[in-house]
């Protein structure tokens, strides 16, 4: 029997490219949206048939790009296709990413009616100078409005994405963004340290000295400041960069992302999407036209291999154990359970990674709690990547 999966659907369209963004997304191609959605529906039915329409799905996530550029009617058709092809569990989390500059109250009401129960807004900063530098299409008033509309429409699980470590940003400016964000009283907040990625306008500006290169030490201070403020305001950190409002009746952690961090299976659909299912990791082609054309001429019901998959990697048991440690340690309180790991792989992580775990404990980067939970120490959160690398060959 197949394990319960999550499903990610990539919507690679944006109104305008932000200056820092290196995601697989395109502006100026919105005329391709109908053809893209048509093929996305075909890809859904490909996997539906592959799993004999019996795959249980616990979370669905529309990410991008800017999924909120799609008409609600298109989401309706995608949700119908998903329900026809998968066994969507009753309490499934169904999320979408939205740009505050693209929504209206009516649109959000339609999304809720279609079945979305979680929405994530990329507000990034409340400071107009940095919104301009980042090339965002919205101002902070639109962010406030979008969140008010989402609440008014009936969303009770709302996330905000924030970016820190911006060129020239001071601790005080970051604190103001945090305070402005806290006043919006959402159930979840995600923090991202700005990366200066190659092939972006921001990279060129930094390279040419037009914009200051962000200081990593200052970014670390900003992370600590955010952690302190968020915790003081009733949020708890459950993944290095993710905080949820603590509520004894409702778990506001992002269930979709928890599936990744617990190294559990998910299907990735759409251009540039990644998936992990039946011990295979795969990656789809990136280009929108390529994605459309590769499927257009194929009878998906009779093909064994999904034509849009450009790379397939079989994950052997040892690699799966390494990956389970690397992603699981991102969960700062849940960590990696020794008993769960042993049940899954028939061997204890303490036996397989004896040297690595001993070394990290000795250096105060890992701890074992309740004789079962291996997790990062608080100090290790800022050097998480160095800890995860210990589990790579
Ligand atoms: S809206 Fe998001 S996905 Fe689109 S360009 Fe900006 S950062 Fe990238």
mmCIF file of C-alpha atoms and ligand atoms in Angstrom:
data_model
loop_
_atom_site.group_PDB
_atom_site.id
_atom_site.type_symbol
_atom_site.label_atom_id
_atom_site.label_comp_id
_atom_site.label_asym_id
_atom_site.label_seq_id
_atom_site.Cartn_x
_atom_site.Cartn_y
_atom_site.Cartn_z
ATOM 1 C CA UNK A 1 0.000 0.000 0.000
ATOM 2 C CA UNK A 2 1.247 3.488 -0.864
ATOM 3 C CA UNK A 3 2.191 5.873 1.906
ATOM 4 C CA UNK A 4 0.124 9.016 2.378
ATOM 5 C CA UNK A 5 1.534 11.715 0.069
ATOM 6 C CA UNK A 6 1.522 15.483 -0.233
ATOM 7 C CA UNK A 7 1.074 17.220 -3.584
ATOM 8 C CA UNK A 8 2.922 20.362 -4.716
ATOM 9 C CA UNK A 9 1.780 22.210 -7.845
ATOM 10 C CA UNK A 10 4.081 24.829 -9.334
ATOM 11 C CA UNK A 11 2.588 27.939 -10.939
ATOM 12 C CA UNK A 12 5.573 29.577 -12.694
ATOM 13 C CA UNK A 13 4.006 32.926 -13.611
ATOM 14 C CA UNK A 14 4.718 36.341 -12.081
ATOM 15 C CA UNK A 15 3.520 39.786 -13.026
ATOM 16 C CA UNK A 16 7.095 41.097 -12.734
ATOM 17 C CA UNK A 17 10.370 39.477 -11.619
ATOM 18 C CA UNK A 18 11.589 40.647 -8.208
ATOM 19 C CA UNK A 19 15.210 41.810 -8.179
ATOM 20 C CA UNK A 20 16.425 39.001 -5.867
ATOM 21 C CA UNK A 21 14.457 36.074 -7.259
ATOM 22 C CA UNK A 22 16.075 33.050 -8.873
ATOM 23 C CA UNK A 23 13.027 30.764 -8.676
ATOM 24 C CA UNK A 24 11.694 28.974 -11.722
ATOM 25 C CA UNK A 25 9.207 31.647 -12.691
ATOM 26 C CA UNK A 26 8.561 33.879 -15.687
ATOM 27 C CA UNK A 27 6.977 37.275 -16.310
ATOM 28 C CA UNK A 28 5.243 38.342 -19.505
ATOM 29 C CA UNK A 29 3.947 34.842 -20.278
ATOM 30 C CA UNK A 30 0.503 35.036 -18.722
ATOM 31 C CA UNK A 31 -1.062 34.281 -22.151
ATOM 32 C CA UNK A 32 0.248 30.725 -21.625
ATOM 33 C CA UNK A 33 -1.697 30.211 -18.390
ATOM 34 C CA UNK A 34 -4.711 28.389 -19.955
ATOM 35 C CA UNK A 35 -2.500 25.958 -21.910
ATOM 36 C CA UNK A 36 -0.304 25.407 -18.850
ATOM 37 C CA UNK A 37 -3.273 24.638 -16.606
ATOM 38 C CA UNK A 38 -4.626 22.253 -19.228
ATOM 39 C CA UNK A 39 -1.355 20.291 -19.150
ATOM 40 C CA UNK A 40 -1.141 20.508 -15.366
ATOM 41 C CA UNK A 41 -4.541 18.796 -15.229
ATOM 42 C CA UNK A 42 -3.198 16.111 -17.537
ATOM 43 C CA UNK A 43 -0.195 15.606 -15.286
ATOM 44 C CA UNK A 44 -2.540 15.250 -12.296
ATOM 45 C CA UNK A 45 -4.460 12.547 -14.134
ATOM 46 C CA UNK A 46 -1.198 10.833 -15.141
ATOM 47 C CA UNK A 47 -0.315 10.366 -11.457
ATOM 48 C CA UNK A 48 -3.935 9.566 -10.595
ATOM 49 C CA UNK A 49 -3.818 6.643 -13.018
ATOM 50 C CA UNK A 50 -0.354 5.599 -11.954
ATOM 51 C CA UNK A 51 -1.642 5.152 -8.401
ATOM 52 C CA UNK A 52 -4.960 3.655 -9.565
ATOM 53 C CA UNK A 53 -6.799 6.726 -8.188
ATOM 54 C CA UNK A 54 -6.179 5.441 -4.689
ATOM 55 C CA UNK A 55 -3.329 7.624 -3.439
ATOM 56 C CA UNK A 56 -4.194 9.232 -0.098
ATOM 57 C CA UNK A 57 -3.213 12.919 -0.039
ATOM 58 C CA UNK A 58 -2.873 14.876 3.199
ATOM 59 C CA UNK A 59 -1.738 18.287 1.908
ATOM 60 C CA UNK A 60 -1.936 20.216 -1.367
ATOM 61 C CA UNK A 61 0.240 23.268 -1.926
ATOM 62 C CA UNK A 62 0.131 25.682 -4.866
ATOM 63 C CA UNK A 63 3.464 27.499 -4.936
ATOM 64 C CA UNK A 64 5.281 29.666 -7.399
ATOM 65 C CA UNK A 65 5.740 31.985 -8.960
ATOM 66 C CA UNK A 66 2.506 33.701 -8.114
ATOM 67 C CA UNK A 67 -0.382 31.236 -7.904
ATOM 68 C CA UNK A 68 -2.724 34.114 -7.019
ATOM 69 C CA UNK A 69 -2.423 35.308 -10.646
ATOM 70 C CA UNK A 70 -4.755 32.454 -11.645
ATOM 71 C CA UNK A 71 -8.481 33.037 -11.924
ATOM 72 C CA UNK A 72 -10.460 31.285 -9.223
ATOM 73 C CA UNK A 73 -12.210 29.256 -11.967
ATOM 74 C CA UNK A 74 -8.850 27.707 -12.888
ATOM 75 C CA UNK A 75 -8.296 26.637 -9.273
ATOM 76 C CA UNK A 76 -11.772 25.178 -9.331
ATOM 77 C CA UNK A 77 -10.880 23.023 -12.316
ATOM 78 C CA UNK A 78 -7.554 21.983 -10.756
ATOM 79 C CA UNK A 79 -9.213 21.043 -7.469
ATOM 80 C CA UNK A 80 -11.824 19.002 -9.361
ATOM 81 C CA UNK A 81 -9.052 17.195 -11.190
ATOM 82 C CA UNK A 82 -7.219 16.529 -7.934
ATOM 83 C CA UNK A 83 -10.356 15.159 -6.243
ATOM 84 C CA UNK A 84 -11.089 12.941 -9.264
ATOM 85 C CA UNK A 85 -7.609 11.454 -9.153
ATOM 86 C CA UNK A 86 -6.597 11.241 -5.506
ATOM 87 C CA UNK A 87 -8.150 10.346 -2.192
ATOM 88 C CA UNK A 88 -7.866 13.752 -0.539
ATOM 89 C CA UNK A 89 -8.125 13.217 3.203
ATOM 90 C CA UNK A 90 -10.975 14.965 5.028
ATOM 91 C CA UNK A 91 -8.794 17.269 7.076
ATOM 92 C CA UNK A 92 -6.278 17.942 4.273
ATOM 93 C CA UNK A 93 -4.381 21.231 4.391
ATOM 94 C CA UNK A 94 -4.891 23.070 1.080
ATOM 95 C CA UNK A 95 -2.634 26.116 0.705
ATOM 96 C CA UNK A 96 -1.651 28.678 -1.800
ATOM 97 C CA UNK A 97 1.002 31.341 -2.021
ATOM 98 C CA UNK A 98 -0.339 34.781 -2.801
ATOM 99 C CA UNK A 99 1.180 38.113 -3.681
ATOM 100 C CA UNK A 100 -0.565 40.902 -1.743
ATOM 101 C CA UNK A 101 -0.641 42.975 -4.941
ATOM 102 C CA UNK A 102 -2.858 40.483 -6.778
ATOM 103 C CA UNK A 103 -5.864 39.740 -4.551
ATOM 104 C CA UNK A 104 -9.323 41.188 -3.860
ATOM 105 C CA UNK A 105 -11.844 40.323 -1.165
ATOM 106 C CA UNK A 106 -14.057 38.576 -3.713
ATOM 107 C CA UNK A 107 -11.145 36.514 -5.034
ATOM 108 C CA UNK A 108 -10.214 35.381 -1.517
ATOM 109 C CA UNK A 109 -13.853 34.493 -0.788
ATOM 110 C CA UNK A 110 -13.862 32.353 -3.948
ATOM 111 C CA UNK A 111 -10.662 30.598 -2.906
ATOM 112 C CA UNK A 112 -12.133 29.701 0.449
ATOM 113 C CA UNK A 113 -15.248 28.365 -1.231
ATOM 114 C CA UNK A 114 -13.127 26.213 -3.547
ATOM 115 C CA UNK A 115 -11.565 24.568 -0.501
ATOM 116 C CA UNK A 116 -8.373 26.467 0.347
ATOM 117 C CA UNK A 117 -7.858 26.592 4.093
ATOM 118 C CA UNK A 118 -4.389 28.163 4.338
ATOM 119 C CA UNK A 119 -2.900 31.161 2.556
ATOM 120 C CA UNK A 120 0.624 32.494 2.563
ATOM 121 C CA UNK A 121 1.377 36.121 1.675
ATOM 122 C CA UNK A 122 4.844 37.263 0.636
ATOM 123 C CA UNK A 123 4.871 40.648 2.331
ATOM 124 C CA UNK A 124 8.690 40.585 2.848
ATOM 125 C CA UNK A 125 9.140 43.989 4.543
ATOM 126 C CA UNK A 126 6.992 46.931 5.587
ATOM 127 C CA UNK A 127 9.640 49.453 4.547
ATOM 128 C CA UNK A 128 8.850 51.218 1.218
ATOM 129 C CA UNK A 129 12.532 51.698 0.335
ATOM 130 C CA UNK A 130 13.251 47.959 0.585
ATOM 131 C CA UNK A 131 10.003 46.990 -1.161
ATOM 132 C CA UNK A 132 11.227 49.153 -4.045
ATOM 133 C CA UNK A 133 14.745 47.680 -3.959
ATOM 134 C CA UNK A 134 13.314 44.146 -3.991
ATOM 135 C CA UNK A 135 11.115 45.042 -6.968
ATOM 136 C CA UNK A 136 7.911 43.951 -5.241
ATOM 137 C CA UNK A 137 4.688 44.927 -7.026
ATOM 138 C CA UNK A 138 2.871 45.925 -3.813
ATOM 139 C CA UNK A 139 3.296 48.437 -1.006
ATOM 140 C CA UNK A 140 2.800 47.690 2.678
ATOM 141 C CA UNK A 141 -0.735 49.105 2.684
ATOM 142 C CA UNK A 142 -1.673 46.465 0.128
ATOM 143 C CA UNK A 143 -0.147 43.810 2.402
ATOM 144 C CA UNK A 144 -2.272 45.018 5.316
ATOM 145 C CA UNK A 145 -5.348 45.155 3.099
ATOM 146 C CA UNK A 146 -4.740 41.656 1.681
ATOM 147 C CA UNK A 147 -4.505 40.178 5.175
ATOM 148 C CA UNK A 148 -7.614 42.010 6.359
ATOM 149 C CA UNK A 149 -9.501 40.724 3.310
ATOM 150 C CA UNK A 150 -8.242 37.171 3.884
ATOM 151 C CA UNK A 151 -9.546 37.317 7.466
ATOM 152 C CA UNK A 152 -12.814 38.876 6.325
ATOM 153 C CA UNK A 153 -13.205 36.130 3.700
ATOM 154 C CA UNK A 154 -12.865 33.568 6.503
ATOM 155 C CA UNK A 155 -9.242 32.366 6.354
ATOM 156 C CA UNK A 156 -8.114 31.353 9.825
ATOM 157 C CA UNK A 157 -4.666 30.047 8.911
ATOM 158 C CA UNK A 158 -2.547 32.797 7.350
ATOM 159 C CA UNK A 159 1.211 32.950 6.896
ATOM 160 C CA UNK A 160 3.474 35.920 6.255
ATOM 161 C CA UNK A 161 6.841 35.580 4.529
ATOM 162 C CA UNK A 162 9.445 38.117 5.647
ATOM 163 C CA UNK A 163 12.980 38.729 4.334
ATOM 164 C CA UNK A 164 15.821 40.067 6.447
ATOM 165 C CA UNK A 165 19.474 40.861 5.890
ATOM 166 C CA UNK A 166 18.639 43.345 3.124
ATOM 167 C CA UNK A 167 21.396 45.585 1.731
ATOM 168 C CA UNK A 168 21.797 48.496 4.144
ATOM 169 C CA UNK A 169 19.014 47.292 6.469
ATOM 170 C CA UNK A 170 19.531 48.132 10.141
ATOM 171 C CA UNK A 171 18.358 46.171 13.172
ATOM 172 C CA UNK A 172 15.894 48.973 13.957
ATOM 173 C CA UNK A 173 14.390 48.822 10.479
ATOM 174 C CA UNK A 174 14.018 45.046 10.758
ATOM 175 C CA UNK A 175 12.441 45.432 14.178
ATOM 176 C CA UNK A 176 9.868 47.819 12.695
ATOM 177 C CA UNK A 177 8.978 45.246 9.995
ATOM 178 C CA UNK A 178 8.611 42.601 12.701
ATOM 179 C CA UNK A 179 6.394 44.846 14.823
ATOM 180 C CA UNK A 180 4.269 45.794 11.823
ATOM 181 C CA UNK A 181 3.946 42.096 10.966
ATOM 182 C CA UNK A 182 3.067 41.070 14.510
ATOM 183 C CA UNK A 183 0.287 43.657 14.522
ATOM 184 C CA UNK A 184 -1.321 41.737 11.647
ATOM 185 C CA UNK A 185 -1.899 38.774 14.020
ATOM 186 C CA UNK A 186 -1.387 35.904 11.598
ATOM 187 C CA UNK A 187 -1.072 32.281 12.660
ATOM 188 C CA UNK A 188 2.314 31.656 11.044
ATOM 189 C CA UNK A 189 5.425 33.639 10.110
ATOM 190 C CA UNK A 190 8.311 32.468 7.908
ATOM 191 C CA UNK A 191 11.658 34.263 7.907
ATOM 192 C CA UNK A 192 14.119 34.227 5.027
ATOM 193 C CA UNK A 193 17.665 35.552 5.037
ATOM 194 C CA UNK A 194 18.219 37.315 1.733
ATOM 195 C CA UNK A 195 20.575 35.407 -0.541
ATOM 196 C CA UNK A 196 22.319 37.301 -3.335
ATOM 197 C CA UNK A 197 21.787 34.809 -6.148
ATOM 198 C CA UNK A 198 23.634 34.800 -9.450
ATOM 199 C CA UNK A 199 21.697 35.853 -12.555
ATOM 200 C CA UNK A 200 19.515 38.288 -10.651
ATOM 201 C CA UNK A 201 19.526 42.104 -10.962
ATOM 202 C CA UNK A 202 20.431 42.338 -7.253
ATOM 203 C CA UNK A 203 23.550 40.231 -7.846
ATOM 204 C CA UNK A 204 24.644 42.655 -10.595
ATOM 205 C CA UNK A 205 23.974 45.692 -8.423
ATOM 206 C CA UNK A 206 26.048 44.237 -5.583
ATOM 207 C CA UNK A 207 28.737 43.144 -8.031
ATOM 208 C CA UNK A 208 28.987 46.655 -9.490
ATOM 209 C CA UNK A 209 29.074 48.220 -6.024
ATOM 210 C CA UNK A 210 25.755 49.999 -6.558
ATOM 211 C CA UNK A 211 24.212 48.225 -3.595
ATOM 212 C CA UNK A 212 25.836 47.166 -0.337
ATOM 213 C CA UNK A 213 26.612 43.464 0.127
ATOM 214 C CA UNK A 214 24.566 42.327 3.145
ATOM 215 C CA UNK A 215 26.608 41.582 6.269
ATOM 216 C CA UNK A 216 26.090 37.956 7.422
ATOM 217 C CA UNK A 217 26.860 38.829 11.061
ATOM 218 C CA UNK A 218 24.174 41.485 11.044
ATOM 219 C CA UNK A 219 21.769 38.998 9.439
ATOM 220 C CA UNK A 220 22.511 36.580 12.306
ATOM 221 C CA UNK A 221 21.690 39.339 14.814
ATOM 222 C CA UNK A 222 18.448 39.985 12.937
ATOM 223 C CA UNK A 223 17.497 36.325 13.181
ATOM 224 C CA UNK A 224 18.056 36.421 16.935
ATOM 225 C CA UNK A 225 16.067 39.608 17.285
ATOM 226 C CA UNK A 226 13.187 38.045 15.335
ATOM 227 C CA UNK A 227 13.291 34.872 17.414
ATOM 228 C CA UNK A 228 13.114 36.872 20.632
ATOM 229 C CA UNK A 229 10.242 39.108 19.461
ATOM 230 C CA UNK A 230 8.215 36.280 17.977
ATOM 231 C CA UNK A 231 8.543 34.095 21.050
ATOM 232 C CA UNK A 232 7.624 37.042 23.311
ATOM 233 C CA UNK A 233 4.485 37.452 21.219
ATOM 234 C CA UNK A 234 3.225 33.889 21.549
ATOM 235 C CA UNK A 235 4.858 32.223 18.548
ATOM 236 C CA UNK A 236 7.013 29.110 18.739
ATOM 237 C CA UNK A 237 9.823 28.153 16.408
ATOM 238 C CA UNK A 238 9.291 24.646 15.008
ATOM 239 C CA UNK A 239 11.662 24.801 12.043
ATOM 240 C CA UNK A 240 14.777 26.990 11.934
ATOM 241 C CA UNK A 241 12.958 29.724 9.979
ATOM 242 C CA UNK A 242 9.308 28.986 10.700
ATOM 243 C CA UNK A 243 7.137 30.097 13.600
ATOM 244 C CA UNK A 244 3.537 29.293 14.450
ATOM 245 C CA UNK A 245 1.095 30.813 16.887
ATOM 246 C CA UNK A 246 0.752 28.453 19.802
ATOM 247 C CA UNK A 247 -2.861 27.387 20.305
ATOM 248 C CA UNK A 248 -3.811 24.421 22.436
ATOM 249 C CA UNK A 249 -6.673 23.449 20.105
ATOM 250 C CA UNK A 250 -5.211 23.969 16.629
ATOM 251 C CA UNK A 251 -1.843 23.047 15.186
ATOM 252 C CA UNK A 252 -0.828 25.975 12.960
ATOM 253 C CA UNK A 253 2.425 24.434 11.765
ATOM 254 C CA UNK A 254 2.558 24.109 7.971
ATOM 255 C CA UNK A 255 1.593 20.469 7.491
ATOM 256 C CA UNK A 256 2.808 20.496 3.890
ATOM 257 C CA UNK A 257 6.318 21.560 4.794
ATOM 258 C CA UNK A 258 6.354 19.150 7.733
ATOM 259 C CA UNK A 259 5.943 16.361 5.160
ATOM 260 C CA UNK A 260 9.229 17.514 3.524
ATOM 261 C CA UNK A 261 11.070 17.883 6.809
ATOM 262 C CA UNK A 262 9.937 14.443 7.952
ATOM 263 C CA UNK A 263 11.285 13.120 4.653
ATOM 264 C CA UNK A 264 7.909 11.730 3.658
ATOM 265 C CA UNK A 265 6.700 11.353 0.052
ATOM 266 C CA UNK A 266 5.238 14.051 -2.141
ATOM 267 C CA UNK A 267 4.392 14.522 -5.780
ATOM 268 C CA UNK A 268 5.677 17.666 -7.493
ATOM 269 C CA UNK A 269 3.708 18.746 -10.550
ATOM 270 C CA UNK A 270 4.299 21.530 -13.039
ATOM 271 C CA UNK A 271 7.347 23.115 -14.666
ATOM 272 C CA UNK A 272 10.472 22.810 -12.519
ATOM 273 C CA UNK A 273 8.689 20.913 -9.725
ATOM 274 C CA UNK A 274 10.500 18.240 -7.701
ATOM 275 C CA UNK A 275 8.974 15.112 -6.213
ATOM 276 C CA UNK A 276 9.900 12.191 -3.955
ATOM 277 C CA UNK A 277 7.817 9.082 -4.202
ATOM 278 C CA UNK A 278 8.438 5.332 -3.920
ATOM 279 C CA UNK A 279 12.119 5.929 -3.111
ATOM 280 C CA UNK A 280 12.702 7.995 -6.245
ATOM 281 C CA UNK A 281 13.453 11.712 -6.416
ATOM 282 C CA UNK A 282 12.565 13.411 -9.678
ATOM 283 C CA UNK A 283 12.661 16.818 -11.277
ATOM 284 C CA UNK A 284 10.493 18.215 -14.067
ATOM 285 C CA UNK A 285 11.701 20.327 -16.992
ATOM 286 C CA UNK A 286 11.844 24.044 -16.160
ATOM 287 C CA UNK A 287 10.498 25.817 -19.236
ATOM 288 C CA UNK A 288 6.786 26.514 -19.572
ATOM 289 C CA UNK A 289 6.664 25.804 -23.334
ATOM 290 C CA UNK A 290 8.778 22.696 -22.888
ATOM 291 C CA UNK A 291 6.416 21.495 -20.156
ATOM 292 C CA UNK A 292 3.378 22.131 -22.372
ATOM 293 C CA UNK A 293 4.844 20.621 -25.536
ATOM 294 C CA UNK A 294 6.302 17.489 -23.987
ATOM 295 C CA UNK A 295 2.893 16.468 -22.695
ATOM 296 C CA UNK A 296 0.819 17.754 -25.586
ATOM 297 C CA UNK A 297 1.906 15.078 -28.009
ATOM 298 C CA UNK A 298 1.913 12.188 -25.557
ATOM 299 C CA UNK A 299 -0.836 9.787 -24.657
ATOM 300 C CA UNK A 300 -0.258 10.032 -20.926
ATOM 301 C CA UNK A 301 -2.485 7.064 -20.185
ATOM 302 C CA UNK A 302 -0.256 4.687 -22.097
ATOM 303 C CA UNK A 303 3.166 6.010 -21.127
ATOM 304 C CA UNK A 304 5.102 4.515 -18.242
ATOM 305 C CA UNK A 305 7.374 7.476 -17.728
ATOM 306 C CA UNK A 306 6.069 10.965 -17.194
ATOM 307 C CA UNK A 307 7.439 12.826 -20.275
ATOM 308 C CA UNK A 308 8.070 16.063 -18.379
ATOM 309 C CA UNK A 309 10.408 14.425 -15.864
ATOM 310 C CA UNK A 310 13.970 15.332 -16.856
ATOM 311 C CA UNK A 311 15.803 13.570 -14.050
ATOM 312 C CA UNK A 312 15.066 10.548 -11.873
ATOM 313 C CA UNK A 313 17.278 9.437 -8.984
ATOM 314 C CA UNK A 314 16.743 6.201 -7.107
ATOM 315 C CA UNK A 315 17.305 6.858 -3.408
ATOM 316 C CA UNK A 316 19.049 3.939 -1.704
ATOM 317 C CA UNK A 317 18.445 3.219 1.963
ATOM 318 C CA UNK A 318 21.639 4.871 3.196
ATOM 319 C CA UNK A 319 20.889 8.065 1.248
ATOM 320 C CA UNK A 320 17.338 8.064 2.636
ATOM 321 C CA UNK A 321 18.819 7.814 6.166
ATOM 322 C CA UNK A 322 21.199 10.718 5.481
ATOM 323 C CA UNK A 323 18.368 12.818 4.066
ATOM 324 C CA UNK A 324 16.131 11.994 7.027
ATOM 325 C CA UNK A 325 18.803 13.359 9.378
ATOM 326 C CA UNK A 326 19.481 16.455 7.292
ATOM 327 C CA UNK A 327 15.871 17.551 6.857
ATOM 328 C CA UNK A 328 14.651 16.267 10.234
ATOM 329 C CA UNK A 329 17.206 18.281 12.183
ATOM 330 C CA UNK A 330 15.674 21.439 10.720
ATOM 331 C CA UNK A 331 12.738 20.742 13.056
ATOM 332 C CA UNK A 332 14.146 22.422 16.117
ATOM 333 C CA UNK A 333 11.951 20.812 18.749
ATOM 334 C CA UNK A 334 10.630 17.680 17.022
ATOM 335 C CA UNK A 335 14.098 16.801 15.657
ATOM 336 C CA UNK A 336 14.689 13.207 14.570
ATOM 337 C CA UNK A 337 13.108 10.558 16.768
ATOM 338 C CA UNK A 338 15.468 7.642 17.367
ATOM 339 C CA UNK A 339 12.528 5.228 17.727
ATOM 340 C CA UNK A 340 10.757 6.450 14.546
ATOM 341 C CA UNK A 341 13.987 6.323 12.561
ATOM 342 C CA UNK A 342 14.712 2.813 13.855
ATOM 343 C CA UNK A 343 11.207 1.667 12.918
ATOM 344 C CA UNK A 344 11.548 3.092 9.405
ATOM 345 C CA UNK A 345 15.058 1.841 8.617
ATOM 346 C CA UNK A 346 15.417 -1.114 11.006
ATOM 347 C CA UNK A 347 18.548 0.420 12.474
ATOM 348 C CA UNK A 348 19.170 3.162 15.020
ATOM 349 C CA UNK A 349 20.608 6.505 13.806
ATOM 350 C CA UNK A 350 23.015 6.242 16.759
ATOM 351 C CA UNK A 351 24.452 3.105 15.176
ATOM 352 C CA UNK A 352 24.616 4.386 11.587
ATOM 353 C CA UNK A 353 25.878 7.893 12.393
ATOM 354 C CA UNK A 354 27.755 7.186 15.639
ATOM 355 C CA UNK A 355 30.816 9.318 14.806
ATOM 356 C CA UNK A 356 28.864 12.250 13.394
ATOM 357 C CA UNK A 357 26.403 12.436 16.285
ATOM 358 C CA UNK A 358 29.123 12.082 18.942
ATOM 359 C CA UNK A 359 31.178 14.829 17.289
ATOM 360 C CA UNK A 360 28.212 17.207 17.090
ATOM 361 C CA UNK A 361 27.142 16.546 20.685
ATOM 362 C CA UNK A 362 30.710 17.136 21.868
ATOM 363 C CA UNK A 363 30.684 20.489 20.062
ATOM 364 C CA UNK A 364 27.334 21.482 21.621
ATOM 365 C CA UNK A 365 25.570 21.511 18.267
ATOM 366 C CA UNK A 366 23.269 18.520 18.873
ATOM 367 C CA UNK A 367 21.491 17.225 21.945
ATOM 368 C CA UNK A 368 19.468 14.126 22.751
ATOM 369 C CA UNK A 369 16.291 14.805 24.693
ATOM 370 C CA UNK A 370 14.093 12.266 26.530
ATOM 371 C CA UNK A 371 16.399 9.484 25.328
ATOM 372 C CA UNK A 372 14.690 9.691 21.937
ATOM 373 C CA UNK A 373 14.865 13.080 20.218
ATOM 374 C CA UNK A 374 18.032 14.128 18.426
ATOM 375 C CA UNK A 375 17.859 17.850 17.754
ATOM 376 C CA UNK A 376 19.886 21.006 17.230
ATOM 377 C CA UNK A 377 20.919 23.003 20.261
ATOM 378 C CA UNK A 378 19.687 26.584 20.217
ATOM 379 C CA UNK A 379 23.177 27.856 19.331
ATOM 380 C CA UNK A 380 23.343 25.528 16.352
ATOM 381 C CA UNK A 381 20.364 27.077 14.582
ATOM 382 C CA UNK A 382 22.542 29.731 12.971
ATOM 383 C CA UNK A 383 25.032 27.156 11.727
ATOM 384 C CA UNK A 384 22.465 24.518 10.797
ATOM 385 C CA UNK A 385 23.935 23.973 7.338
ATOM 386 C CA UNK A 386 27.298 23.006 8.798
ATOM 387 C CA UNK A 387 25.554 20.475 11.041
ATOM 388 C CA UNK A 388 23.552 18.972 8.153
ATOM 389 C CA UNK A 389 26.724 18.632 6.078
ATOM 390 C CA UNK A 390 28.113 16.173 8.642
ATOM 391 C CA UNK A 391 25.559 13.671 7.349
ATOM 392 C CA UNK A 392 26.668 13.944 3.733
ATOM 393 C CA UNK A 393 29.307 11.508 2.471
HETATM 394 S S1 LIG B 1 6.738 37.251 -6.702
HETATM 395 FE FE1 LIG B 1 7.936 35.603 -5.731
HETATM 396 S S2 LIG B 1 8.295 34.095 -7.355
HETATM 397 FE FE2 LIG B 1 7.604 35.985 -8.368
HETATM 398 S S3 LIG B 1 9.508 37.016 -8.929
HETATM 399 FE FE3 LIG B 1 8.880 37.827 -6.909
HETATM 400 S S4 LIG B 1 9.951 36.505 -5.402
HETATM 401 FE FE4 LIG B 1 10.019 35.472 -7.408
#
